mmCIF file of N, CA and C in Angstrom:
data_model
loop_
_atom_site.group_PDB
_atom_site.id
_atom_site.type_symbol
_atom_site.label_atom_id
_atom_site.label_comp_id
_atom_site.label_asym_id
_atom_site.label_seq_id
_atom_site.Cartn_x
_atom_site.Cartn_y
_atom_site.Cartn_z
ATOM 1 N N UNK A 14 14.421 -2.004 37.432
ATOM 2 C CA UNK A 14 14.347 -0.580 37.953
ATOM 3 C C UNK A 14 14.214 0.390 37.305
ATOM 4 N N UNK A 15 13.351 1.500 37.287
ATOM 5 C CA UNK A 15 12.921 2.604 36.485
ATOM 6 C C UNK A 15 14.181 3.265 36.734
ATOM 7 N N UNK A 16 14.566 3.914 35.330
ATOM 8 C CA UNK A 16 15.716 4.598 35.077
ATOM 9 C C UNK A 16 15.291 6.284 35.663
ATOM 10 N N UNK A 17 16.066 6.708 36.236
ATOM 11 C CA UNK A 17 15.842 8.365 36.813
ATOM 12 C C UNK A 17 15.854 9.139 35.474
ATOM 13 N N UNK A 18 14.751 10.168 35.564
ATOM 14 C CA UNK A 18 14.860 11.175 34.657
ATOM 15 C C UNK A 18 15.699 12.001 34.425
ATOM 16 N N UNK A 19 16.280 12.563 33.528
ATOM 17 C CA UNK A 19 17.191 13.552 33.249
ATOM 18 C C UNK A 19 16.479 15.054 33.868
ATOM 19 N N UNK A 20 17.439 15.783 34.126
ATOM 20 C CA UNK A 20 16.841 17.181 34.464
ATOM 21 C C UNK A 20 15.964 17.846 33.446
ATOM 22 N N UNK A 21 16.217 17.901 32.234
ATOM 23 C CA UNK A 21 15.547 18.224 31.112
ATOM 24 C C UNK A 21 14.186 17.492 30.963
ATOM 25 N N UNK A 22 14.117 16.217 31.247
ATOM 26 C CA UNK A 22 12.973 15.405 31.093
ATOM 27 C C UNK A 22 12.125 15.506 32.140
ATOM 28 N N UNK A 23 12.499 16.023 33.366
ATOM 29 C CA UNK A 23 11.841 16.359 34.586
ATOM 30 C C UNK A 23 10.977 17.713 34.068
ATOM 31 N N UNK A 24 11.897 18.476 33.434
ATOM 32 C CA UNK A 24 11.312 20.032 33.228
ATOM 33 C C UNK A 24 10.019 19.909 32.145
ATOM 34 N N UNK A 25 10.552 19.137 31.331
ATOM 35 C CA UNK A 25 9.463 18.909 30.179
ATOM 36 C C UNK A 25 8.309 18.014 30.708
ATOM 37 N N UNK A 26 8.248 17.127 31.649
ATOM 38 C CA UNK A 26 7.115 16.563 31.957
ATOM 39 C C UNK A 26 6.299 17.562 32.901
ATOM 40 N N UNK A 27 7.100 18.440 33.864
ATOM 41 C CA UNK A 27 6.137 19.315 34.641
ATOM 42 C C UNK A 27 5.439 20.541 33.859
ATOM 43 N N UNK A 28 6.073 20.740 32.592
ATOM 44 C CA UNK A 28 5.448 21.683 31.661
ATOM 45 C C UNK A 28 4.221 21.193 31.066
ATOM 46 N N UNK A 29 4.398 19.897 30.555
ATOM 47 C CA UNK A 29 3.278 19.477 29.989
ATOM 48 C C UNK A 29 2.241 19.058 30.910
ATOM 49 N N UNK A 30 2.484 18.881 32.319
ATOM 50 C CA UNK A 30 1.645 18.417 33.285
ATOM 51 C C UNK A 30 0.571 19.900 33.552
ATOM 52 N N UNK A 31 1.631 21.045 33.432
ATOM 53 C CA UNK A 31 0.924 21.977 33.740
ATOM 54 C C UNK A 31 0.073 22.715 32.368
ATOM 55 N N UNK A 32 0.215 21.865 31.502
ATOM 56 C CA UNK A 32 -0.514 22.378 30.046
ATOM 57 C C UNK A 32 0.091 23.565 29.377
ATOM 58 N N UNK A 33 1.331 23.709 29.525
ATOM 59 C CA UNK A 33 1.941 25.005 28.998
ATOM 60 C C UNK A 33 2.551 24.261 27.748
ATOM 61 N N UNK A 34 2.954 25.366 26.610
ATOM 62 C CA UNK A 34 3.528 25.098 25.698
ATOM 63 C C UNK A 34 5.169 25.643 26.079
ATOM 64 N N UNK A 35 6.245 25.404 24.892
ATOM 65 C CA UNK A 35 7.327 25.940 25.297
ATOM 66 C C UNK A 35 7.267 27.161 25.249
ATOM 67 N N UNK A 36 6.451 27.897 24.372
ATOM 68 C CA UNK A 36 6.337 29.332 24.021
ATOM 69 C C UNK A 36 5.897 29.944 25.171
ATOM 70 N N UNK A 37 4.723 29.206 25.819
ATOM 71 C CA UNK A 37 4.428 29.716 27.040
ATOM 72 C C UNK A 37 5.356 30.113 27.966
ATOM 73 N N UNK A 38 6.077 28.754 28.601
ATOM 74 C CA UNK A 38 7.179 28.926 29.403
ATOM 75 C C UNK A 38 8.337 29.901 29.047
ATOM 76 N N UNK A 39 8.455 30.063 27.905
ATOM 77 C CA UNK A 39 9.659 30.719 27.499
ATOM 78 C C UNK A 39 9.395 32.317 27.860
ATOM 79 N N UNK A 40 7.857 32.695 27.549
ATOM 80 C CA UNK A 40 7.414 34.145 27.659
ATOM 81 C C UNK A 40 7.584 34.378 29.276
ATOM 82 N N UNK A 41 7.023 33.354 29.831
ATOM 83 C CA UNK A 41 7.037 33.482 31.361
ATOM 84 C C UNK A 41 8.476 33.926 31.595
ATOM 85 N N UNK A 42 9.443 33.154 31.499
ATOM 86 C CA UNK A 42 10.832 33.585 31.954
ATOM 87 C C UNK A 42 11.457 34.680 31.298
ATOM 88 N N UNK A 43 10.948 35.130 30.144
ATOM 89 C CA UNK A 43 11.433 36.166 29.779
ATOM 90 C C UNK A 43 12.697 35.762 28.472
ATOM 91 N N UNK A 44 12.680 34.664 28.049
ATOM 92 C CA UNK A 44 13.838 34.193 27.052
ATOM 93 C C UNK A 44 12.957 33.608 25.917
ATOM 94 N N UNK A 45 13.853 33.491 24.745
ATOM 95 C CA UNK A 45 13.254 32.978 23.618
ATOM 96 C C UNK A 45 12.958 31.495 23.677
ATOM 97 N N UNK A 46 12.092 31.221 22.881
ATOM 98 C CA UNK A 46 11.371 29.728 22.695
ATOM 99 C C UNK A 46 12.633 28.979 22.459
ATOM 100 N N UNK A 47 13.636 29.444 21.535
ATOM 101 C CA UNK A 47 14.744 28.565 21.219
ATOM 102 C C UNK A 47 15.479 28.314 22.448
ATOM 103 N N UNK A 48 15.728 29.171 23.340
ATOM 104 C CA UNK A 48 16.635 29.095 24.402
ATOM 105 C C UNK A 48 15.858 28.300 25.459
ATOM 106 N N UNK A 49 14.663 28.465 25.372
ATOM 107 C CA UNK A 49 13.719 27.377 26.582
ATOM 108 C C UNK A 49 14.017 26.018 25.875
ATOM 109 N N UNK A 50 13.907 25.793 24.579
ATOM 110 C CA UNK A 50 13.998 24.386 24.060
ATOM 111 C C UNK A 50 15.167 23.737 24.309
ATOM 112 N N UNK A 51 16.351 24.533 24.191
ATOM 113 C CA UNK A 51 17.493 24.242 24.553
ATOM 114 C C UNK A 51 17.416 23.560 26.024
ATOM 115 N N UNK A 52 17.053 24.377 26.819
ATOM 116 C CA UNK A 52 16.870 23.857 28.377
ATOM 117 C C UNK A 52 16.211 22.526 28.273
ATOM 118 N N UNK A 53 15.013 22.436 27.618
ATOM 119 C CA UNK A 53 14.534 21.298 27.681
ATOM 120 C C UNK A 53 15.216 19.962 26.763
ATOM 121 N N UNK A 54 15.857 19.992 25.920
ATOM 122 C CA UNK A 54 16.833 19.517 25.209
ATOM 123 C C UNK A 54 18.476 19.073 26.044
ATOM 124 N N UNK A 55 18.484 19.722 27.094
ATOM 125 C CA UNK A 55 19.733 19.549 27.833
ATOM 126 C C UNK A 55 20.882 20.282 27.124
ATOM 127 N N UNK A 56 20.724 21.336 26.162
ATOM 128 C CA UNK A 56 21.807 21.623 25.401
ATOM 129 C C UNK A 56 22.322 22.914 26.342
ATOM 130 N N UNK A 57 21.511 23.357 27.275
ATOM 131 C CA UNK A 57 21.919 24.382 28.349
ATOM 132 C C UNK A 57 21.742 24.279 29.780
ATOM 133 N N UNK A 58 23.039 24.393 30.202
ATOM 134 C CA UNK A 58 23.115 24.396 31.762
ATOM 135 C C UNK A 58 22.569 25.078 32.587
ATOM 136 N N UNK A 59 21.643 24.787 33.336
ATOM 137 C CA UNK A 59 20.930 25.557 34.322
ATOM 138 C C UNK A 59 21.719 26.037 35.379
ATOM 139 N N UNK A 60 21.439 27.718 35.495
ATOM 140 C CA UNK A 60 21.921 28.269 36.632
ATOM 141 C C UNK A 60 21.136 28.329 37.562
ATOM 142 N N UNK A 61 21.446 28.563 38.939
ATOM 143 C CA UNK A 61 20.620 28.439 39.950
ATOM 144 C C UNK A 61 19.484 29.467 40.026
ATOM 145 N N UNK A 62 19.722 30.533 39.269
ATOM 146 C CA UNK A 62 18.636 31.634 39.063
ATOM 147 C C UNK A 62 17.642 30.992 38.017
ATOM 148 N N UNK A 63 18.123 30.392 36.944
ATOM 149 C CA UNK A 63 17.180 30.056 36.092
ATOM 150 C C UNK A 63 16.329 28.975 36.790
ATOM 151 N N UNK A 64 17.192 28.151 37.238
ATOM 152 C CA UNK A 64 16.230 26.832 38.036
ATOM 153 C C UNK A 64 15.220 27.200 38.947
ATOM 154 N N UNK A 65 15.610 28.419 39.523
ATOM 155 C CA UNK A 65 14.556 28.926 40.533
ATOM 156 C C UNK A 65 13.494 29.670 39.978
ATOM 157 N N UNK A 66 13.620 30.274 38.641
ATOM 158 C CA UNK A 66 12.955 30.894 37.991
ATOM 159 C C UNK A 66 11.659 29.939 37.261
ATOM 160 N N UNK A 67 12.199 28.927 36.971
ATOM 161 C CA UNK A 67 11.630 27.536 36.537
ATOM 162 C C UNK A 67 10.770 26.698 37.439
ATOM 163 N N UNK A 68 11.498 26.873 38.668
ATOM 164 C CA UNK A 68 10.592 26.406 39.682
ATOM 165 C C UNK A 68 9.242 27.211 40.023
ATOM 166 N N UNK A 69 9.193 28.443 40.087
ATOM 167 C CA UNK A 69 8.107 29.141 40.384
ATOM 168 C C UNK A 69 7.201 29.105 39.209
ATOM 169 N N UNK A 70 7.855 28.962 37.888
ATOM 170 C CA UNK A 70 6.565 29.011 36.615
ATOM 171 C C UNK A 70 5.881 27.600 36.508
ATOM 172 N N UNK A 71 6.738 26.478 36.968
ATOM 173 C CA UNK A 71 6.164 25.006 36.775
ATOM 174 C C UNK A 71 5.937 24.531 38.125
ATOM 175 N N UNK A 72 6.015 25.154 39.300
ATOM 176 C CA UNK A 72 5.708 24.762 40.387
ATOM 177 C C UNK A 72 6.706 23.308 40.860
ATOM 178 N N UNK A 73 7.991 23.682 40.754
ATOM 179 C CA UNK A 73 8.686 22.406 41.035
ATOM 180 C C UNK A 73 9.555 22.776 42.299
ATOM 181 N N UNK A 74 9.772 21.763 42.822
ATOM 182 C CA UNK A 74 10.685 21.712 44.104
ATOM 183 C C UNK A 74 11.846 21.881 43.560
ATOM 184 N N UNK A 75 12.973 22.732 43.634
ATOM 185 C CA UNK A 75 14.303 22.610 43.400
ATOM 186 C C UNK A 75 15.181 22.488 44.542
ATOM 187 N N UNK A 76 15.967 21.192 44.296
ATOM 188 C CA UNK A 76 16.912 20.897 45.411
ATOM 189 C C UNK A 76 18.356 20.777 44.662
ATOM 190 N N UNK A 77 19.263 21.380 45.212
ATOM 191 C CA UNK A 77 20.557 21.231 44.552
ATOM 192 C C UNK A 77 21.623 20.598 45.408
ATOM 193 N N UNK A 78 21.192 19.500 45.952
ATOM 194 C CA UNK A 78 22.047 18.469 46.505
ATOM 195 C C UNK A 78 22.485 17.951 45.420
ATOM 196 N N UNK A 79 23.981 17.666 45.034
ATOM 197 C CA UNK A 79 24.549 17.136 44.304
ATOM 198 C C UNK A 79 24.395 17.792 42.971
ATOM 199 N N UNK A 80 23.948 18.951 42.707
ATOM 200 C CA UNK A 80 23.780 19.575 41.470
ATOM 201 C C UNK A 80 22.482 18.700 40.891
ATOM 202 N N UNK A 81 21.507 18.588 41.570
ATOM 203 C CA UNK A 81 20.354 17.558 40.941
ATOM 204 C C UNK A 81 19.171 18.330 41.097
ATOM 205 N N UNK A 82 18.204 18.790 40.256
ATOM 206 C CA UNK A 82 16.884 19.182 40.255
ATOM 207 C C UNK A 82 15.930 18.032 40.548
ATOM 208 N N UNK A 83 15.257 18.319 41.925
ATOM 209 C CA UNK A 83 14.173 17.329 42.078
ATOM 210 C C UNK A 83 13.127 17.760 41.730
ATOM 211 N N UNK A 84 11.958 16.923 41.275
ATOM 212 C CA UNK A 84 10.952 17.132 40.867
ATOM 213 C C UNK A 84 10.095 15.928 41.376
ATOM 214 N N UNK A 85 8.929 16.714 41.786
ATOM 215 C CA UNK A 85 7.630 15.887 42.605
ATOM 216 C C UNK A 85 7.577 14.309 41.729
ATOM 217 N N UNK A 86 7.666 13.382 42.488
ATOM 218 C CA UNK A 86 7.197 12.095 41.633
ATOM 219 C C UNK A 86 5.811 11.915 41.255
ATOM 220 N N UNK A 87 5.012 12.704 41.910
ATOM 221 C CA UNK A 87 3.654 12.622 41.357
ATOM 222 C C UNK A 87 3.393 13.023 39.702
ATOM 223 N N UNK A 88 4.680 13.776 39.022
ATOM 224 C CA UNK A 88 4.595 13.983 37.588
ATOM 225 C C UNK A 88 4.323 12.772 37.218
ATOM 226 N N UNK A 89 5.231 11.789 37.169
ATOM 227 C CA UNK A 89 5.013 10.339 36.348
ATOM 228 C C UNK A 89 3.292 9.921 36.838
ATOM 229 N N UNK A 90 3.069 10.056 37.808
ATOM 230 C CA UNK A 90 1.741 9.397 38.399
ATOM 231 C C UNK A 90 0.794 9.899 37.481
ATOM 232 N N UNK A 91 0.743 11.684 37.343
ATOM 233 C CA UNK A 91 -0.113 12.230 36.668
ATOM 234 C C UNK A 91 -0.053 11.968 35.271
ATOM 235 N N UNK A 92 1.164 11.847 34.473
ATOM 236 C CA UNK A 92 1.130 11.504 33.129
ATOM 237 C C UNK A 92 0.693 10.091 32.878
ATOM 238 N N UNK A 93 0.934 9.111 33.827
ATOM 239 C CA UNK A 93 0.204 7.773 33.676
ATOM 240 C C UNK A 93 -1.227 7.864 33.509
ATOM 241 N N UNK A 94 -1.903 8.806 34.510
ATOM 242 C CA UNK A 94 -3.268 8.677 34.702
ATOM 243 C C UNK A 94 -3.861 9.426 33.613
ATOM 244 N N UNK A 95 -2.859 10.589 32.919
ATOM 245 C CA UNK A 95 -3.533 11.091 31.623
ATOM 246 C C UNK A 95 -3.553 10.026 30.483
ATOM 247 N N UNK A 96 -2.383 9.124 30.609
ATOM 248 C CA UNK A 96 -2.495 8.306 29.334
ATOM 249 C C UNK A 96 -3.695 7.231 29.601
ATOM 250 N N UNK A 97 -3.833 6.818 30.682
ATOM 251 C CA UNK A 97 -5.151 6.142 31.020
ATOM 252 C C UNK A 97 -6.375 6.739 30.671
ATOM 253 N N UNK A 98 -6.712 8.093 30.988
ATOM 254 C CA UNK A 98 -7.756 8.669 30.966
ATOM 255 C C UNK A 98 -7.980 8.808 29.209
ATOM 256 N N UNK A 99 -7.161 9.033 28.434
ATOM 257 C CA UNK A 99 -6.996 9.421 26.991
ATOM 258 C C UNK A 99 -7.741 8.058 26.581
ATOM 259 N N UNK A 100 -7.186 6.913 27.063
ATOM 260 C CA UNK A 100 -7.529 5.612 26.360
ATOM 261 C C UNK A 100 -8.791 5.256 26.772
ATOM 262 N N UNK A 101 -9.370 5.488 27.963
ATOM 263 C CA UNK A 101 -10.695 5.216 28.506
ATOM 264 C C UNK A 101 -11.479 6.296 27.649
ATOM 265 N N UNK A 102 -11.331 7.497 27.477
ATOM 266 C CA UNK A 102 -12.116 8.381 26.449
ATOM 267 C C UNK A 102 -12.115 7.855 25.117
ATOM 268 N N UNK A 103 -11.165 7.419 24.548
ATOM 269 C CA UNK A 103 -11.386 6.700 23.084
ATOM 270 C C UNK A 103 -12.356 5.497 23.380
ATOM 271 N N UNK A 104 -12.348 4.517 24.312
ATOM 272 C CA UNK A 104 -13.215 3.635 24.511
ATOM 273 C C UNK A 104 -14.593 3.885 24.286
ATOM 274 N N UNK A 105 -14.713 4.943 25.305
ATOM 275 C CA UNK A 105 -15.987 5.385 25.514
ATOM 276 C C UNK A 105 -16.541 6.246 24.106
ATOM 277 N N UNK A 106 -15.707 6.925 23.537
ATOM 278 C CA UNK A 106 -16.176 7.470 22.202
ATOM 279 C C UNK A 106 -16.491 6.427 21.037
ATOM 280 N N UNK A 107 -15.881 5.250 21.139
ATOM 281 C CA UNK A 107 -16.148 4.453 20.388
ATOM 282 C C UNK A 107 -17.531 3.694 20.793
ATOM 283 N N UNK A 108 -17.867 3.392 22.032
ATOM 284 C CA UNK A 108 -19.145 3.058 22.513
ATOM 285 C C UNK A 108 -20.047 3.837 22.124
ATOM 286 N N UNK A 109 -19.968 5.109 22.534
ATOM 287 C CA UNK A 109 -21.133 6.103 22.141
ATOM 288 C C UNK A 109 -21.486 6.250 20.517
ATOM 289 N N UNK A 110 -20.652 6.002 19.912
ATOM 290 C CA UNK A 110 -20.662 5.838 18.270
ATOM 291 C C UNK A 110 -21.615 4.623 18.239
ATOM 292 N N UNK A 111 -21.146 3.372 18.686
ATOM 293 C CA UNK A 111 -21.930 2.276 18.557
ATOM 294 C C UNK A 111 -23.435 2.491 18.977
ATOM 295 N N UNK A 112 -23.643 2.985 20.288
ATOM 296 C CA UNK A 112 -24.938 3.209 20.643
ATOM 297 C C UNK A 112 -25.611 4.031 19.790
ATOM 298 N N UNK A 113 -25.223 5.062 19.446
ATOM 299 C CA UNK A 113 -25.919 6.154 18.430
ATOM 300 C C UNK A 113 -26.276 5.742 17.120
ATOM 301 N N UNK A 114 -25.631 4.784 16.642
ATOM 302 C CA UNK A 114 -26.069 4.002 15.323
ATOM 303 C C UNK A 114 -27.268 3.202 15.586
ATOM 304 N N UNK A 115 -26.986 2.441 16.859
ATOM 305 C CA UNK A 115 -28.055 1.484 17.152
ATOM 306 C C UNK A 115 -29.287 2.121 17.257
ATOM 307 N N UNK A 116 -29.265 3.526 18.211
ATOM 308 C CA UNK A 116 -30.458 4.140 18.365
ATOM 309 C C UNK A 116 -31.024 4.693 16.916
ATOM 310 N N UNK A 117 -30.216 5.150 16.423
ATOM 311 C CA UNK A 117 -30.883 5.742 14.954
ATOM 312 C C UNK A 117 -31.536 4.417 14.093
ATOM 313 N N UNK A 118 -30.650 3.090 13.940
ATOM 314 C CA UNK A 118 -31.475 2.219 13.501
ATOM 315 C C UNK A 118 -32.838 2.030 13.779
ATOM 316 N N UNK A 119 -33.011 1.867 15.083
ATOM 317 C CA UNK A 119 -34.142 1.591 16.027
ATOM 318 C C UNK A 119 -35.430 2.699 15.687
ATOM 319 N N UNK A 120 -34.711 3.911 15.630
ATOM 320 C CA UNK A 120 -35.594 5.064 15.309
ATOM 321 C C UNK A 120 -36.054 4.747 14.107
ATOM 322 N N UNK A 121 -35.481 4.509 13.000
ATOM 323 C CA UNK A 121 -35.770 4.507 11.626
ATOM 324 C C UNK A 121 -36.807 3.181 11.550
ATOM 325 N N UNK A 122 -36.506 2.298 12.021
ATOM 326 C CA UNK A 122 -37.206 0.700 12.053
ATOM 327 C C UNK A 122 -38.839 1.449 12.705
ATOM 328 N N UNK A 123 -38.532 2.273 13.689
ATOM 329 C CA UNK A 123 -39.979 2.275 14.525
ATOM 330 C C UNK A 123 -40.825 3.383 13.431
ATOM 331 N N UNK A 124 -40.125 4.385 13.032
ATOM 332 C CA UNK A 124 -40.669 5.444 12.008
ATOM 333 C C UNK A 124 -41.476 4.583 10.908
ATOM 334 N N UNK A 125 -40.699 3.314 10.344
ATOM 335 C CA UNK A 125 -41.164 2.820 9.109
ATOM 336 C C UNK A 125 -42.234 2.059 9.420
ATOM 337 N N UNK A 126 -42.384 1.307 10.736
ATOM 338 C CA UNK A 126 -43.531 0.781 11.165
ATOM 339 C C UNK A 126 -44.801 1.504 11.362
ATOM 340 N N UNK A 127 -44.491 2.639 11.833
ATOM 341 C CA UNK A 127 -45.728 3.550 12.151
ATOM 342 C C UNK A 127 -46.368 4.171 10.666
ATOM 343 N N UNK A 128 -45.353 4.472 9.830
ATOM 344 C CA UNK A 128 -45.851 4.843 8.331
ATOM 345 C C UNK A 128 -46.294 3.855 7.975
ATOM 346 N N UNK A 129 -45.978 2.338 7.839
ATOM 347 C CA UNK A 129 -46.623 1.362 7.301
ATOM 348 C C UNK A 129 -48.375 0.989 8.202
ATOM 349 N N UNK A 130 -48.327 1.313 9.341
ATOM 350 C CA UNK A 130 -49.778 1.151 9.801
ATOM 351 C C UNK A 130 -50.368 2.237 9.389
ATOM 352 N N UNK A 131 -50.354 3.234 9.165
ATOM 353 C CA UNK A 131 -50.943 4.306 8.748
ATOM 354 C C UNK A 131 -51.635 4.157 7.381
ATOM 355 N N UNK A 132 -50.749 3.701 6.690
ATOM 356 C CA UNK A 132 -51.202 3.193 5.353
ATOM 357 C C UNK A 132 -52.263 1.977 5.231
ATOM 358 N N UNK A 133 -52.115 1.231 6.194
ATOM 359 C CA UNK A 133 -53.036 0.467 6.256
ATOM 360 C C UNK A 133 -54.285 0.555 7.038
ATOM 361 N N UNK A 134 -54.694 1.565 7.581
ATOM 362 C CA UNK A 134 -55.761 1.798 8.572
ATOM 363 C C UNK A 134 -56.960 1.836 7.579
ATOM 364 N N UNK A 135 -58.044 1.304 7.755
ATOM 365 C CA UNK A 135 -59.003 1.633 6.950
ATOM 366 C C UNK A 135 -60.009 2.500 7.166
ATOM 367 N N UNK A 136 -60.384 3.142 5.975
ATOM 368 C CA UNK A 136 -61.358 4.390 6.041
ATOM 369 C C UNK A 136 -62.609 4.088 6.666
ATOM 370 N N UNK A 137 -62.751 4.625 7.724
ATOM 371 C CA UNK A 137 -64.224 4.260 8.383
ATOM 372 C C UNK A 137 -65.444 4.839 7.810
ATOM 373 N N UNK A 138 -66.383 4.120 7.467
ATOM 374 C CA UNK A 138 -67.420 4.712 7.083
ATOM 375 C C UNK A 138 -68.736 4.059 8.040
#
């Protein structure tokens, strides 16, 4: 059974999903980067006001039943998709390099063949 992410983990995942740095979010919240980092490390208790502000900045639904911050389950799905796409991108980059080298090799061989033909052409009289 999958372990439930902590509130700070959910906040960090939502921030990463939006492509924001800790500094970006801290600026949006009007707090220091250190103070925001403490939120993501779980060193700071979230007030309801701060949770609402984070909700607006990170597009997170905030539910305070049992003092729990709820985050859309799509965050994990999207992060997994990003990981998959990065792996696919790496695979394609390797394949591209292979085909580029193959093309260059074929181009050089063809150029060499043409040059050899030109040297052998008889001079017509």
